[in-house]
JSON list of C-alpha atoms in Angstrom, two decimals:
[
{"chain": "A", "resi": 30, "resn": "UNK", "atom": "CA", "xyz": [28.27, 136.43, 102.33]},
{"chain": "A", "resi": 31, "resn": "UNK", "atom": "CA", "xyz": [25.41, 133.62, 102.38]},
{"chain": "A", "resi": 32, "resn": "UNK", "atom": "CA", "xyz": [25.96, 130.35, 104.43]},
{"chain": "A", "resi": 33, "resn": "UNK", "atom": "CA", "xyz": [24.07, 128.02, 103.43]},
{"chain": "A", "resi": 34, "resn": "UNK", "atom": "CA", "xyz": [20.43, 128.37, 101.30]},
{"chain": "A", "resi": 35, "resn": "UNK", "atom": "CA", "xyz": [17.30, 131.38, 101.97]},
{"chain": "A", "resi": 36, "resn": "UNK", "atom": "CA", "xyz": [15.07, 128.75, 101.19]},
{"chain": "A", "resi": 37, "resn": "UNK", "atom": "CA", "xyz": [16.31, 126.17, 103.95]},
{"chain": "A", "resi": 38, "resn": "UNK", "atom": "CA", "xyz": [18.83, 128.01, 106.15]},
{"chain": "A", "resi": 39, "resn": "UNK", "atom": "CA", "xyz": [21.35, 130.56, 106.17]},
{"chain": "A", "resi": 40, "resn": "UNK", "atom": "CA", "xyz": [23.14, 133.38, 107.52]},
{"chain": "A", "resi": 41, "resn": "UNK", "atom": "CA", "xyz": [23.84, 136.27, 105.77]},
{"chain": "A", "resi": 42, "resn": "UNK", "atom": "CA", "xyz": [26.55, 138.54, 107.34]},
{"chain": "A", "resi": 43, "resn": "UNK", "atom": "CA", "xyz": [29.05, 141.05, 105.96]},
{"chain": "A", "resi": 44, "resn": "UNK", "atom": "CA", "xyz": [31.62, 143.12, 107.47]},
{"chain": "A", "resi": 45, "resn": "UNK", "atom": "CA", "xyz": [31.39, 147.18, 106.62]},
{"chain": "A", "resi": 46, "resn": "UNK", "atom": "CA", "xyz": [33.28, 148.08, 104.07]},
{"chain": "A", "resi": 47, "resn": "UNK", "atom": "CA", "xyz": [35.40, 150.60, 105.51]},
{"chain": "A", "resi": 48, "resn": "UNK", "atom": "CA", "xyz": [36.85, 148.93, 108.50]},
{"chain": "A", "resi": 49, "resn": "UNK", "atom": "CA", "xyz": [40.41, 149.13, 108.68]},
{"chain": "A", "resi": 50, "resn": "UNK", "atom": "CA", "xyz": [42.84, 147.17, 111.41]},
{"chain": "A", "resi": 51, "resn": "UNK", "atom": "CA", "xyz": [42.58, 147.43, 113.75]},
{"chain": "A", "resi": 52, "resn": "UNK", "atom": "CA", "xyz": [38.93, 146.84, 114.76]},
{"chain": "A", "resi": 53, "resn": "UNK", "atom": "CA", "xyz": [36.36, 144.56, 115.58]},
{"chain": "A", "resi": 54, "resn": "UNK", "atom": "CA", "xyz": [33.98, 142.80, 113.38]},
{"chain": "A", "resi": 55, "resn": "UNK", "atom": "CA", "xyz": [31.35, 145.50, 112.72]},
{"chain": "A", "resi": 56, "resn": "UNK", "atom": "CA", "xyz": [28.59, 144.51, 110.23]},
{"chain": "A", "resi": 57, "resn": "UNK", "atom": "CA", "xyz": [25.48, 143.29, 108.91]},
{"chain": "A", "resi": 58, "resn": "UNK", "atom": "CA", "xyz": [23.78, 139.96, 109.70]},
{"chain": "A", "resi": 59, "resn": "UNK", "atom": "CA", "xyz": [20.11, 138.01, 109.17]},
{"chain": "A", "resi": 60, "resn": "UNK", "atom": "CA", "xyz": [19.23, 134.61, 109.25]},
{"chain": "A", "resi": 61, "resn": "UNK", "atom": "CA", "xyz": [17.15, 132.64, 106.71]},
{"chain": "A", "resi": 62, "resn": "UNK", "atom": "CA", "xyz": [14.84, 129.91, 107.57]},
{"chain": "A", "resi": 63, "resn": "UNK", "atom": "CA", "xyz": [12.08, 128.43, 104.77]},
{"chain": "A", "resi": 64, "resn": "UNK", "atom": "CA", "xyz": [12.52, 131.95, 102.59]},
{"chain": "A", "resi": 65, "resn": "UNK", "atom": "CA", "xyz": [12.15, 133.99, 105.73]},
{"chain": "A", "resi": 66, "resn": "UNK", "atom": "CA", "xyz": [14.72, 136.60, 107.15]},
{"chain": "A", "resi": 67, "resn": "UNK", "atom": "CA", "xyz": [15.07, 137.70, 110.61]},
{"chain": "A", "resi": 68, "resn": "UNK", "atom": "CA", "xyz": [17.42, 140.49, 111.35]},
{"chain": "A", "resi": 69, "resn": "UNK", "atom": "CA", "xyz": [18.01, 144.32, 110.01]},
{"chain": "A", "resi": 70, "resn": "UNK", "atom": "CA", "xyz": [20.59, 143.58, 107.25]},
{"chain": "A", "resi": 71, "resn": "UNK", "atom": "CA", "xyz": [20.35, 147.05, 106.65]},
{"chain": "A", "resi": 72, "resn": "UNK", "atom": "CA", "xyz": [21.03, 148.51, 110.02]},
{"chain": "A", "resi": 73, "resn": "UNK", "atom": "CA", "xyz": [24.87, 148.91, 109.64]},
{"chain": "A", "resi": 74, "resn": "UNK", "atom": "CA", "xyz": [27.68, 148.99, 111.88]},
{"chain": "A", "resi": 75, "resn": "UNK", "atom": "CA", "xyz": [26.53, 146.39, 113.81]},
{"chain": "A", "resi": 76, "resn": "UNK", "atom": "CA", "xyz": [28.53, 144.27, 116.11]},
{"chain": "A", "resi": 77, "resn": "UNK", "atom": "CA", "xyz": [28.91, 140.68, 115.31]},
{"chain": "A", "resi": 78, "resn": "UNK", "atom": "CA", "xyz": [31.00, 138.74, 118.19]},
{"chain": "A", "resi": 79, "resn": "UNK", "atom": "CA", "xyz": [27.93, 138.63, 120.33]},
{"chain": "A", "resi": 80, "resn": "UNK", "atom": "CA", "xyz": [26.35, 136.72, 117.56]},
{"chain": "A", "resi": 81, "resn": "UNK", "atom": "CA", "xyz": [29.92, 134.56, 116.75]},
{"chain": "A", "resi": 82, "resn": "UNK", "atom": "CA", "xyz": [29.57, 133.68, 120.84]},
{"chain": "A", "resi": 83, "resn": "UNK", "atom": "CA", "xyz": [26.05, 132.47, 120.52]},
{"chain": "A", "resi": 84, "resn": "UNK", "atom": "CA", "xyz": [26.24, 130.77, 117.16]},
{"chain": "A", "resi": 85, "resn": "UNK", "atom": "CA", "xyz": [29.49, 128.86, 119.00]},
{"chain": "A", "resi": 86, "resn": "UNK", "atom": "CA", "xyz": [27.13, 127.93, 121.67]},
{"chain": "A", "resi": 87, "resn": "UNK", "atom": "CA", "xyz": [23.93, 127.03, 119.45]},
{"chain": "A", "resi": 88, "resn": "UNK", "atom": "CA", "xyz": [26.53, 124.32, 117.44]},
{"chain": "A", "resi": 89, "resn": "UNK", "atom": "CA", "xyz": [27.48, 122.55, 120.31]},
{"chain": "A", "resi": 90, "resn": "UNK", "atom": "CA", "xyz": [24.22, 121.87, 122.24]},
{"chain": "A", "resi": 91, "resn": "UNK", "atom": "CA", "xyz": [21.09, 122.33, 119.16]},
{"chain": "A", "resi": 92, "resn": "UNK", "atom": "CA", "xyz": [21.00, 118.62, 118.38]},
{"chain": "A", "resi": 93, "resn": "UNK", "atom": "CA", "xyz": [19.85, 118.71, 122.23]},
{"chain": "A", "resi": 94, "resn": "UNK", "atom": "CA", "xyz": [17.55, 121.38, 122.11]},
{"chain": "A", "resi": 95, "resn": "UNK", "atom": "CA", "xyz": [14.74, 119.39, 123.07]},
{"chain": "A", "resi": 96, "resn": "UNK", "atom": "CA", "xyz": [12.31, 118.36, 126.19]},
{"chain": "A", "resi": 97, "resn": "UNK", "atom": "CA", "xyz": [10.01, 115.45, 126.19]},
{"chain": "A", "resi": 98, "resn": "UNK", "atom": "CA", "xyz": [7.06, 117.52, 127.18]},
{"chain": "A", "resi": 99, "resn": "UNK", "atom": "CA", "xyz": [7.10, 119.62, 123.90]},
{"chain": "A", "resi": 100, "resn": "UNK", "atom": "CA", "xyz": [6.17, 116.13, 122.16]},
{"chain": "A", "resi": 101, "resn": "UNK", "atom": "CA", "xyz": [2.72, 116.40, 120.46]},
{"chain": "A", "resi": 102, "resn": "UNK", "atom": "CA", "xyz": [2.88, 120.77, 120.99]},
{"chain": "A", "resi": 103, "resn": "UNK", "atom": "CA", "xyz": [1.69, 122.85, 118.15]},
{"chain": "A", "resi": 104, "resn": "UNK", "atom": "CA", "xyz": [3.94, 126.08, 117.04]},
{"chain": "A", "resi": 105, "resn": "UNK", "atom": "CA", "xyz": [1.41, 128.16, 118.97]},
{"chain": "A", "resi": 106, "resn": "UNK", "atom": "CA", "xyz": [1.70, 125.50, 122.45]},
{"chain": "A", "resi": 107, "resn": "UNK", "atom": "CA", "xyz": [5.25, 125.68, 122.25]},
{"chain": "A", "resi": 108, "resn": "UNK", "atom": "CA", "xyz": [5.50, 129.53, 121.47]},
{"chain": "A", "resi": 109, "resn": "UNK", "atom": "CA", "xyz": [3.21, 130.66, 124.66]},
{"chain": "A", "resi": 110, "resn": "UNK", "atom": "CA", "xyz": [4.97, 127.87, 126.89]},
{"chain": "A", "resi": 111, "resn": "UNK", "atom": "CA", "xyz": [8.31, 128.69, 126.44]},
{"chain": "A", "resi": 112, "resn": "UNK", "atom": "CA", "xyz": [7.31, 133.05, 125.85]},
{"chain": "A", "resi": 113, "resn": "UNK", "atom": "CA", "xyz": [5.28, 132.57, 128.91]},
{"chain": "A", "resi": 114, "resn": "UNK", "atom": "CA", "xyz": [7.71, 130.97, 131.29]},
{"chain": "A", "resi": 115, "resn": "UNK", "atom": "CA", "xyz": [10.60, 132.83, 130.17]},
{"chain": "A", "resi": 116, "resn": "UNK", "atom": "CA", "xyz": [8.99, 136.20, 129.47]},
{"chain": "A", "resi": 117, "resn": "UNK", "atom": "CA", "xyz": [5.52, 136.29, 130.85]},
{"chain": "A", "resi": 118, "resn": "UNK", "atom": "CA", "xyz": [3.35, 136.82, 128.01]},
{"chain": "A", "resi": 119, "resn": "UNK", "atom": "CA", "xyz": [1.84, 134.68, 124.91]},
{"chain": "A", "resi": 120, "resn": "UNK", "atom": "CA", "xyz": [2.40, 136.77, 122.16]},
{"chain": "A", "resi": 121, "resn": "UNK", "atom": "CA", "xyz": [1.04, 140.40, 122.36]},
{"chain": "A", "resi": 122, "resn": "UNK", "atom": "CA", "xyz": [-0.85, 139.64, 125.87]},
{"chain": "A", "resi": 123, "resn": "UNK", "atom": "CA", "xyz": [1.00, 139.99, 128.97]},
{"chain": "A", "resi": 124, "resn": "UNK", "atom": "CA", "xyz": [0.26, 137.05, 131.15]},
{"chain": "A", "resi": 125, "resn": "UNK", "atom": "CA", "xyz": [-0.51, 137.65, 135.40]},
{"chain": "A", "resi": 126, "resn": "UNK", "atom": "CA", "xyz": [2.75, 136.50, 136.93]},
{"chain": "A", "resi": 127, "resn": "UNK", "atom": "CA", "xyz": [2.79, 135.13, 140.60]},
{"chain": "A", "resi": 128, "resn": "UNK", "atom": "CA", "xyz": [5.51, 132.88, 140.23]},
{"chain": "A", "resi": 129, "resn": "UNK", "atom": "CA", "xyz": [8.42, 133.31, 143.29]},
{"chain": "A", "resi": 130, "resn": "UNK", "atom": "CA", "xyz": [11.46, 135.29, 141.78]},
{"chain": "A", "resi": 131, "resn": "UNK", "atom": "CA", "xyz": [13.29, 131.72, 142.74]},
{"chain": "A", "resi": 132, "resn": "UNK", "atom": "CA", "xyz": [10.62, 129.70, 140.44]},
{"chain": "A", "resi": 133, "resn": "UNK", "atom": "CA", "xyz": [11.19, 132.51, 137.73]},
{"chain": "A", "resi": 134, "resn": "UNK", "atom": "CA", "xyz": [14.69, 131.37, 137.94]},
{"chain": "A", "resi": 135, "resn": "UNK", "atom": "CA", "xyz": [14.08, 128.35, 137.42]},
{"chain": "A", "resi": 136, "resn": "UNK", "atom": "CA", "xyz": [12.30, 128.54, 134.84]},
{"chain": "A", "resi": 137, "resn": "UNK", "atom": "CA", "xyz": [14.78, 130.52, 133.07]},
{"chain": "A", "resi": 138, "resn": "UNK", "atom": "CA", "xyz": [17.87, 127.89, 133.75]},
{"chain": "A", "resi": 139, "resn": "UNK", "atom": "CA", "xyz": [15.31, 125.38, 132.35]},
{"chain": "A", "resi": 140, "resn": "UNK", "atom": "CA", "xyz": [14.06, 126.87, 129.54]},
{"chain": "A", "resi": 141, "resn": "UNK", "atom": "CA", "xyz": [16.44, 129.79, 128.66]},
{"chain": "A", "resi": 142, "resn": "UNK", "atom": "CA", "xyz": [18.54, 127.56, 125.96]},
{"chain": "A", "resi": 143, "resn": "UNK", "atom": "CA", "xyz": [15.28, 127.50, 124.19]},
{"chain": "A", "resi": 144, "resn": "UNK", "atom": "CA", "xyz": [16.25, 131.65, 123.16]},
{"chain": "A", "resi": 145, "resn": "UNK", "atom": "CA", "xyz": [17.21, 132.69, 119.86]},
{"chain": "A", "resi": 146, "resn": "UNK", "atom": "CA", "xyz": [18.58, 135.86, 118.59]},
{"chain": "A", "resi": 147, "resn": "UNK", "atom": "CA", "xyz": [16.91, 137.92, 120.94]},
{"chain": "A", "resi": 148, "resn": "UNK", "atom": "CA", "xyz": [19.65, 139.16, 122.80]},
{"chain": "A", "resi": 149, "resn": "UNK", "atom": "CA", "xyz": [22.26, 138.74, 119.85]},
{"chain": "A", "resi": 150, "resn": "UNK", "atom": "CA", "xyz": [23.01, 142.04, 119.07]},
{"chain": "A", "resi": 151, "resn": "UNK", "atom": "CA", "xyz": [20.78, 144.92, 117.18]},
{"chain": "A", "resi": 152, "resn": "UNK", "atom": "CA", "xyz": [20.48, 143.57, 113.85]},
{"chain": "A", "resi": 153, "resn": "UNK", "atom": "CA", "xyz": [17.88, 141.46, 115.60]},
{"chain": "A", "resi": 154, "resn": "UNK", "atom": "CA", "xyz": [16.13, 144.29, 117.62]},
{"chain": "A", "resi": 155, "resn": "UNK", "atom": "CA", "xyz": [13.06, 144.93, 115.55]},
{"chain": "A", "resi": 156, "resn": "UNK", "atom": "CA", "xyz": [11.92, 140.90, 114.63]},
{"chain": "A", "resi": 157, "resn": "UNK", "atom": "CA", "xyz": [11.15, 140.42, 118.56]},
{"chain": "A", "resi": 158, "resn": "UNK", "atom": "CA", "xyz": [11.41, 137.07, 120.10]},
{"chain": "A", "resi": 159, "resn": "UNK", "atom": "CA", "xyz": [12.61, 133.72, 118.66]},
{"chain": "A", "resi": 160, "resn": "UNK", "atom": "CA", "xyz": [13.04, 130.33, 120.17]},
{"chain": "A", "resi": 161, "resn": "UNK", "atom": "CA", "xyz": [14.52, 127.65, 118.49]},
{"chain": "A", "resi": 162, "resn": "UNK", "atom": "CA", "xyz": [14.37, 123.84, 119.20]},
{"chain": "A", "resi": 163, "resn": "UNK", "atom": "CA", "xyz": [15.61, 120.85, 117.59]},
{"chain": "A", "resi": 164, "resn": "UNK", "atom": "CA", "xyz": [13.47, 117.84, 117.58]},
{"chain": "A", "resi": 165, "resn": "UNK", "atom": "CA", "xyz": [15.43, 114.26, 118.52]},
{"chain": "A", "resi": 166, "resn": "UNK", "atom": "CA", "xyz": [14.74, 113.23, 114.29]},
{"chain": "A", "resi": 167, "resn": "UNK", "atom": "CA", "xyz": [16.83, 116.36, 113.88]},
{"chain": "A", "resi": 168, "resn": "UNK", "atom": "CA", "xyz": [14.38, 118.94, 112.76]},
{"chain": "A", "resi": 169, "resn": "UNK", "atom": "CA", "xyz": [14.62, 122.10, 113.86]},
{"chain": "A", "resi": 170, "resn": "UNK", "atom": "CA", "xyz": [12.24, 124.32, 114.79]},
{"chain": "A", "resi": 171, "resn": "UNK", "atom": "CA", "xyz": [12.43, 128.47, 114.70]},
{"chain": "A", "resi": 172, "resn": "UNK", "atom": "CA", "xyz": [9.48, 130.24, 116.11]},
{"chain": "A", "resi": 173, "resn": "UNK", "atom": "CA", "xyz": [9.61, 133.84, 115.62]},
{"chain": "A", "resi": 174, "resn": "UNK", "atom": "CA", "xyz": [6.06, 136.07, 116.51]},
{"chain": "A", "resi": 175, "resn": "UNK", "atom": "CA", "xyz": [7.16, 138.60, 114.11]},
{"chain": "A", "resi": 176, "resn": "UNK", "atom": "CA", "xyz": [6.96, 136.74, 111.21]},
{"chain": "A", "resi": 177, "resn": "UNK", "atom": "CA", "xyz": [5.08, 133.33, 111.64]},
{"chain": "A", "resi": 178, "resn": "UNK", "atom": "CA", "xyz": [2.66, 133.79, 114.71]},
{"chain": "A", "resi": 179, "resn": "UNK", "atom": "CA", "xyz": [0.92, 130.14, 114.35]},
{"chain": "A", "resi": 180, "resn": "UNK", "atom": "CA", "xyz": [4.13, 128.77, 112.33]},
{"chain": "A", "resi": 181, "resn": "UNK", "atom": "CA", "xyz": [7.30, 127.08, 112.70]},
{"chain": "A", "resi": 182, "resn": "UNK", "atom": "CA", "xyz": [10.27, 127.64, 110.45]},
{"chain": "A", "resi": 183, "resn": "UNK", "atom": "CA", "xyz": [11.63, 124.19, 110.15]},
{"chain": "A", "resi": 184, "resn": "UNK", "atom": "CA", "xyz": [15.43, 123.18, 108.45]},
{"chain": "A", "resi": 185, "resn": "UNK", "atom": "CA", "xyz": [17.26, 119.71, 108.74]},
{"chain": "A", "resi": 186, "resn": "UNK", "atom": "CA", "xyz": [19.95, 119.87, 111.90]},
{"chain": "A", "resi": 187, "resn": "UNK", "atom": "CA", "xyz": [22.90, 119.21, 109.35]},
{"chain": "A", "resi": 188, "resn": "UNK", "atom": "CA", "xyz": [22.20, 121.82, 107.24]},
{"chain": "A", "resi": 189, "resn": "UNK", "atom": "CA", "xyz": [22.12, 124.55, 110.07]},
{"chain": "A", "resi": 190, "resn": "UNK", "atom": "CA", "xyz": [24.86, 122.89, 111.67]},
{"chain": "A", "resi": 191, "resn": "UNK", "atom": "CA", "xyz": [26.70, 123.71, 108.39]},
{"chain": "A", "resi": 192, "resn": "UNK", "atom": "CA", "xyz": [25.75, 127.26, 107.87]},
{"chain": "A", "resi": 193, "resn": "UNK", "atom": "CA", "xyz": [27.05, 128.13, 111.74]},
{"chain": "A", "resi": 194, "resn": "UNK", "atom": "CA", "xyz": [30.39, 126.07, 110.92]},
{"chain": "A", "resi": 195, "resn": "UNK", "atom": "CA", "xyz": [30.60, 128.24, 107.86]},
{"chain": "A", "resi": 196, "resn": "UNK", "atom": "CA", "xyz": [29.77, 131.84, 109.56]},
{"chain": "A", "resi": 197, "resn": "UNK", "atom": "CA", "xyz": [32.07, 131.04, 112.38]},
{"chain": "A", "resi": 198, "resn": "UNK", "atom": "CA", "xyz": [35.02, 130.47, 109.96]},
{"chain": "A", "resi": 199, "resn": "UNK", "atom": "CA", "xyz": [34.28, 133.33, 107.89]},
{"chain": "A", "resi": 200, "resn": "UNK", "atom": "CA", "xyz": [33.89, 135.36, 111.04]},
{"chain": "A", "resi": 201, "resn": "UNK", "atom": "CA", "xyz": [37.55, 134.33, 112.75]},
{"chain": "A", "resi": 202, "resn": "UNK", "atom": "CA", "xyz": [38.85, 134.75, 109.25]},
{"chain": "A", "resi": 203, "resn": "UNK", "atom": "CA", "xyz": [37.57, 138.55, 109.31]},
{"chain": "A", "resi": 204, "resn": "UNK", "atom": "CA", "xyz": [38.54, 138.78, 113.31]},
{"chain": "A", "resi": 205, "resn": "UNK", "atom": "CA", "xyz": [42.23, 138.09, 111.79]},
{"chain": "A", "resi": 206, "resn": "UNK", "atom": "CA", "xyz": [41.88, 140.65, 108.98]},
{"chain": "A", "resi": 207, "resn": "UNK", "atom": "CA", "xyz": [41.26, 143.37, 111.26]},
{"chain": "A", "resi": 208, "resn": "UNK", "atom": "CA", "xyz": [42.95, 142.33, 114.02]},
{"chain": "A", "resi": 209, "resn": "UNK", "atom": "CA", "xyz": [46.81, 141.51, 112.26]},
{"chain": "A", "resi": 210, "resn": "UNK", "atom": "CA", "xyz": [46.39, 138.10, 113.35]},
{"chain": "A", "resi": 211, "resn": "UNK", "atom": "CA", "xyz": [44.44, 135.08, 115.05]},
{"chain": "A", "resi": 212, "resn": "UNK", "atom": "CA", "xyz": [43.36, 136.32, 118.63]},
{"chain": "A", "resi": 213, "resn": "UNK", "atom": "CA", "xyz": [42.93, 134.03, 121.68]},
{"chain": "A", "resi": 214, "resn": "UNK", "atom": "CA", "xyz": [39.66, 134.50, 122.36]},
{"chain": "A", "resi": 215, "resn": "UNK", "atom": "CA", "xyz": [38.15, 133.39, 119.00]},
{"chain": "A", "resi": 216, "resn": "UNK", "atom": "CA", "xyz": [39.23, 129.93, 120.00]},
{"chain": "A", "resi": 217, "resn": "UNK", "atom": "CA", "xyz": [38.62, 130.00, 123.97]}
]
C-alpha cells in the first residue's frame, strides 16, 4: 500500500502475507520524500506499531515543528545543529562533548521532537539519522545523511499530513484484521 505520492510524500507499508489472527501488525514500511525512500522495504517481518505510535505523534505536533533560530539555516546548519546537540557529531565526525549530563538533557527535551525514524523500528536501521521540521509556511523539511548529506527533502504539510491520516487508518484497519476486532489501545 502507497499513501500518498514517491515523488512528494508517502508511506509505503504492507503487512506479511502470512499473518493469521491473532497477531500484531508485522510488515514492511519506507517513506518517500521528493523520489527518495528511506527504510528496508525488504527487510520483512518487521514490526509496525512503533511506527503507528510515532506517526500518531508526528500528526499532531509537525505543523509546530519549528524554532525561530533555524530561520536563515542551510540543510547542512540545521543537520550538524540539531545531530550535534542531540547526538554529538556532524555527520561522520564525532564532535568533543563537555556539555553537563543535565545540559545534554536539555538539549534533548528541546530538540528531541526534531527526530525522525530513527528509533521507529528496523525497517529504518540501515538509512541512519533523520530529522524532520516543518517550516511556519508549512514546508517540511526531511534531512536524512544517508541519502542527501547537503540536502533537504521538502513536501507541503497537507500532503504529509494526509499520507499519516491514511497509514494510520490502514494500520488500525489491519490491527482489527488480526486482532478479531478494534483494540483499545489503537485509539488511546
Amino acid at each position: 500500500m502507497l499513501f500518498g505520492t514517491e515523488k512528494t510524500f508517502a508511506i509505503e507499508a504492507m503487512s506479511e502475507p502470512d499473518l493469521a489472527p491473532p497477531s500484531a501488525v508485522w510488515g514492511r514500511m519506507r517513506v518517500w520524500c521528493q523520489g527518495m525512500p528511506i527504510g528496508d522495504f525488504f527487510a520483512k517481518q518487521c514490526a509496525l506499531y512503533p511506527s503507528y505510535v510515532n506517526f500518531r505523534l508526528l500528526r499532531e505536533r509537525l505543523a509546530l515543528l519549528w524554532l525561530a533560530e533555524f530561520e536563515g539555516m542551510s540543510a547542512i546548519s540545521l543537520w550538524n545543529h540539531l545531530d550535534g546537540l542531540l547526538y554529538g557529531f556532524h555527520g561522520d565526525v564525532e564532535l568533543t562533548d563537555v556539555r553537563t549530563l543535565e545540559e545534554c538533557r536539555q538539549a534533548s527535551e528541546k530538540y528531541g521532537r526534531f527526530d525522525f525514524l530513527t528509533n521507529w523500528g528496523e525497517q529504518f536501521d540501515d538509512n541512519g539519522k533523520s530529522f524532520i521540521l516543518c517550516t511556519p509556511a508549512g514546508e517540511v523539511k526531511v534531512l536524512n545523511w544517508s541519502l542527501a548529506k547537503e540536502e533537504e527533502l521538502r513536501a507541503r504539510l497537507p500532503d504529509v499530513l494526509q499520507s499519516i491520516s491514511e497509514f494510520m487508518n490502514w494500520f488500525e484497519s489491519e490491527a482489527r484484521r488480526l486482532n478479531g476486532g478494534p483494540k483499545d489501545h489503537l485509539t488511546a
